[in-house]
Amino acid sequence: MERIKLHDKCFRVFIPYEKIEESIKAVARQLNDDYKEVENPLFLSVLNGSFMFAADLMKFLNFGCEISFIKLSSYSGVESTGEIKQIIGLNQPLKGRSVIIIEDIVDTGATIVELHKILMNAGVKDIKICTLLLKPDAYKKDLKINYAALQIPNDFIVGYGLDYNELGRQYKDIYVLDNN
Ligand code: 5GP
Ligand code: MG
């Protein structure tokens, strides 16, 4: 579908699935290389937005690993509220482990900074960040983004797991707000 309407807004295709998949495979190749000798790393997928990315990424990994999920919230509508709440907590021991955070998108970075703190407090040995999308012009934090499949300008996007007020997560392509 070239254009979609969600609630009151129209969106047009911005990144087709073929390009998304190609960039996920490139990230998977890096991970396969970097983690081949790491003992049982844990992928931590940030819900809801990263569910599709996490599922696709895992299919291309060839080393032993675990995956778990955490739910946080920072967004209301199309603007970041800046306030992060942990909704679903972690329930496995994290002390001494290597963790890779899987995010849908890093915008201001408030979410990953908060999650990073939670993981440090839980005694995680090594934390890396793997995001499908990065908005480099919005990101002003010091944490290194270790793996970013795609970089995009400061536009509001939906699809491939990302929502506009909970709609639009199921589309395989990524869409951008269309003001025309
Ligand atoms: P941050 O905390 O980095 O400002 O924002 C991170 C979270 O905000 C992301 O995990 C995502 O859920 C949401 N977010 C940021 N930018 C966008 C966007 O362009 N579209 C959508 N749908 N969500 C976004
Ligand atoms: Mg998210």
Coordinates of C-alpha atoms and ligand atoms in Angstrom, one line a residue:
M1 CA 0.0 0.0 0.0
E2 CA 1.5 3.4 -1.0
R3 CA -0.6 5.5 1.3
I4 CA -2.4 4.7 4.6
K5 CA -4.6 6.7 6.9
L6 CA -4.4 6.2 10.7
H7 CA -6.8 8.2 12.9
D8 CA -6.7 11.7 11.5
K9 CA -3.3 11.5 9.6
C10 CA -2.1 10.3 6.2
F11 CA 1.2 8.5 5.7
R12 CA 3.2 7.5 2.6
V13 CA 5.8 4.8 2.0
F14 CA 9.2 6.0 3.1
I15 CA 11.3 2.8 3.5
P16 CA 10.1 -0.3 1.6
Y17 CA 10.4 -3.7 3.3
E18 CA 13.2 -4.9 0.9
K19 CA 15.4 -2.1 2.1
I20 CA 14.5 -2.8 5.8
E21 CA 15.4 -6.4 5.4
E22 CA 18.7 -5.7 3.6
S23 CA 19.8 -3.4 6.5
I24 CA 18.7 -5.9 9.1
K25 CA 20.9 -8.6 7.4
A26 CA 23.8 -6.2 7.5
V27 CA 23.4 -5.6 11.3
A28 CA 23.0 -9.4 11.8
R29 CA 26.3 -10.0 10.0
Q30 CA 28.0 -7.5 12.4
L31 CA 26.4 -9.2 15.4
N32 CA 27.4 -12.7 14.2
D33 CA 30.9 -11.5 14.0
D34 CA 31.0 -9.5 17.3
Y35 CA 29.2 -12.2 19.4
K36 CA 30.6 -15.4 18.2
E37 CA 32.7 -15.8 21.3
V38 CA 30.4 -14.2 23.9
E39 CA 28.8 -16.6 26.4
N40 CA 25.0 -16.7 26.1
P41 CA 24.2 -13.0 25.4
L42 CA 20.7 -11.8 26.1
F43 CA 18.7 -9.7 23.6
L44 CA 16.2 -7.4 25.4
S45 CA 13.5 -6.2 23.0
V46 CA 11.7 -3.0 24.0
L47 CA 8.0 -3.4 23.5
N48 CA 5.8 -2.7 21.7
G49 CA 7.7 -1.0 18.8
S50 CA 10.6 -3.4 18.4
F51 CA 8.6 -6.7 18.1
M52 CA 8.8 -7.0 14.3
F53 CA 12.5 -5.9 14.2
A54 CA 13.4 -8.4 17.0
A55 CA 11.6 -11.2 15.2
D56 CA 13.3 -10.6 11.9
L57 CA 16.7 -9.9 13.3
M58 CA 16.8 -13.2 15.3
K59 CA 16.2 -15.2 12.2
F60 CA 19.6 -14.1 10.8
L61 CA 21.7 -14.7 14.0
N62 CA 23.9 -17.8 14.1
F63 CA 25.2 -17.8 17.7
G64 CA 23.6 -19.1 20.9
C65 CA 21.6 -16.4 22.6
E66 CA 18.4 -15.7 24.6
I67 CA 15.7 -13.1 24.0
S68 CA 13.4 -11.4 26.5
F69 CA 11.1 -8.4 26.5
I70 CA 10.6 -5.2 28.4
K71 CA 7.9 -2.6 28.1
L72 CA 8.5 1.1 28.7
S73 CA 6.7 4.2 27.6
S74 CA 7.8 7.7 26.6
Y75 CA 5.5 8.7 23.8
S76 CA 2.0 10.1 23.6
G77 CA 0.8 10.9 20.1
V78 CA 3.5 12.2 17.8
E79 CA 5.8 13.9 20.4
S80 CA 8.1 12.5 23.1
T81 CA 6.8 13.3 26.6
G82 CA 10.3 12.9 28.0
E83 CA 8.9 10.9 30.9
I84 CA 9.8 7.2 31.0
K85 CA 7.9 4.6 32.9
Q86 CA 8.8 0.9 33.3
I87 CA 5.7 -1.0 32.7
I88 CA 6.7 -4.7 32.5
G89 CA 9.8 -5.4 34.5
L90 CA 12.6 -7.8 34.0
N91 CA 12.2 -11.2 35.6
Q92 CA 15.5 -13.1 34.9
P93 CA 18.8 -12.7 36.6
L94 CA 21.0 -10.2 34.7
K95 CA 24.1 -10.0 36.9
G96 CA 27.3 -10.5 34.9
R97 CA 25.5 -11.0 31.6
S98 CA 26.0 -9.4 28.2
V99 CA 22.9 -7.7 27.1
I100 CA 21.9 -6.2 23.7
I101 CA 19.0 -3.8 23.8
I102 CA 16.8 -4.1 20.7
E103 CA 14.9 -0.8 20.0
D104 CA 12.7 0.2 17.2
I105 CA 13.9 3.8 17.1
V106 CA 16.2 6.1 19.0
D107 CA 15.0 9.6 18.9
T108 CA 15.9 11.8 21.9
G109 CA 17.5 8.8 23.6
A110 CA 15.6 9.2 26.8
T111 CA 14.3 5.6 26.6
I112 CA 17.7 4.0 26.1
V113 CA 19.4 6.1 28.8
E114 CA 16.7 5.0 31.3
L115 CA 16.9 1.4 30.3
H116 CA 20.7 1.6 30.5
K117 CA 20.4 2.8 34.1
I118 CA 18.0 -0.1 35.0
L119 CA 20.4 -2.6 33.5
M120 CA 23.5 -1.2 35.2
N121 CA 21.6 -1.3 38.5
A122 CA 20.8 -5.0 37.8
G123 CA 24.6 -5.7 37.5
V124 CA 24.7 -6.3 33.8
K125 CA 28.3 -6.8 32.6
D126 CA 28.1 -5.4 29.1
I127 CA 25.3 -3.4 27.4
K128 CA 25.1 -2.7 23.7
I129 CA 22.3 -0.9 21.8
C130 CA 20.9 -2.2 18.6
T131 CA 18.2 -0.1 16.9
L132 CA 16.4 -0.4 13.7
L133 CA 16.2 3.3 13.2
L134 CA 18.2 6.3 14.5
K135 CA 17.3 10.0 14.2
P136 CA 20.9 11.4 14.5
D137 CA 19.7 15.0 14.5
A138 CA 17.5 14.4 17.5
Y139 CA 19.9 12.2 19.5
K140 CA 22.0 14.2 21.9
K141 CA 22.9 11.7 24.6
D142 CA 26.4 10.3 25.2
L143 CA 25.6 6.6 25.1
K144 CA 27.1 5.0 22.0
I145 CA 24.5 3.5 19.6
N146 CA 26.4 0.3 18.7
Y147 CA 24.2 -1.0 15.9
A148 CA 21.8 1.2 13.8
A149 CA 20.2 -0.5 10.8
L150 CA 18.9 2.8 9.3
Q151 CA 19.3 6.5 9.9
I152 CA 16.4 8.9 9.2
P153 CA 15.7 12.6 9.5
N154 CA 13.5 14.0 12.3
D155 CA 10.2 12.9 10.7
F156 CA 7.4 11.0 12.4
I157 CA 7.3 7.5 11.0
V158 CA 5.0 4.5 11.4
G159 CA 4.8 0.8 10.3
Y160 CA 7.0 -2.2 10.8
G161 CA 6.2 -2.2 14.5
L162 CA 5.9 1.6 15.0
D163 CA 2.5 3.1 15.8
Y164 CA 0.6 6.3 15.7
N165 CA -1.6 6.1 18.8
E166 CA -1.5 2.3 18.5
L167 CA -2.4 2.0 14.9
G168 CA -0.1 1.1 12.0
R169 CA 2.2 -1.4 13.7
Q170 CA 1.3 -4.3 11.3
Y171 CA 2.6 -2.8 8.0
K172 CA 5.8 -4.3 6.6
D173 CA 7.0 -1.0 5.1
I174 CA 7.9 2.1 7.0
Y175 CA 5.7 5.2 6.4
V176 CA 6.2 8.9 6.9
L177 CA 3.7 11.5 7.8
D178 CA 2.4 13.1 4.6
N179 CA 1.4 16.7 5.0
N180 CA -0.1 17.1 1.5
Ligands
5GP1 P1 13.2 8.5 22.7 O1 13.1 8.1 24.2 O2 14.6 8.1 22.1 O3 12.9 10.0 22.5 O4 12.1 7.8 21.9 C1 12.1 6.5 21.8 C2 10.7 5.9 21.6 O5 9.8 6.8 21.1 C3 10.9 4.8 20.5 O6 11.2 3.6 21.1 C4 9.5 4.9 19.9 O7 8.6 4.0 20.6 C5 9.1 6.3 20.0 N1 9.3 7.1 18.8 C6 10.4 7.9 18.6 N2 10.3 8.4 17.3 C7 9.2 7.9 16.7 C8 8.6 8.0 15.4 O8 9.1 8.7 14.5 N3 7.5 7.3 15.2 C9 6.9 6.5 16.2 N4 5.8 5.8 15.9 N5 7.5 6.3 17.4 C10 8.6 7.0 17.7
MG2 MG 10.2 1.9 21.4

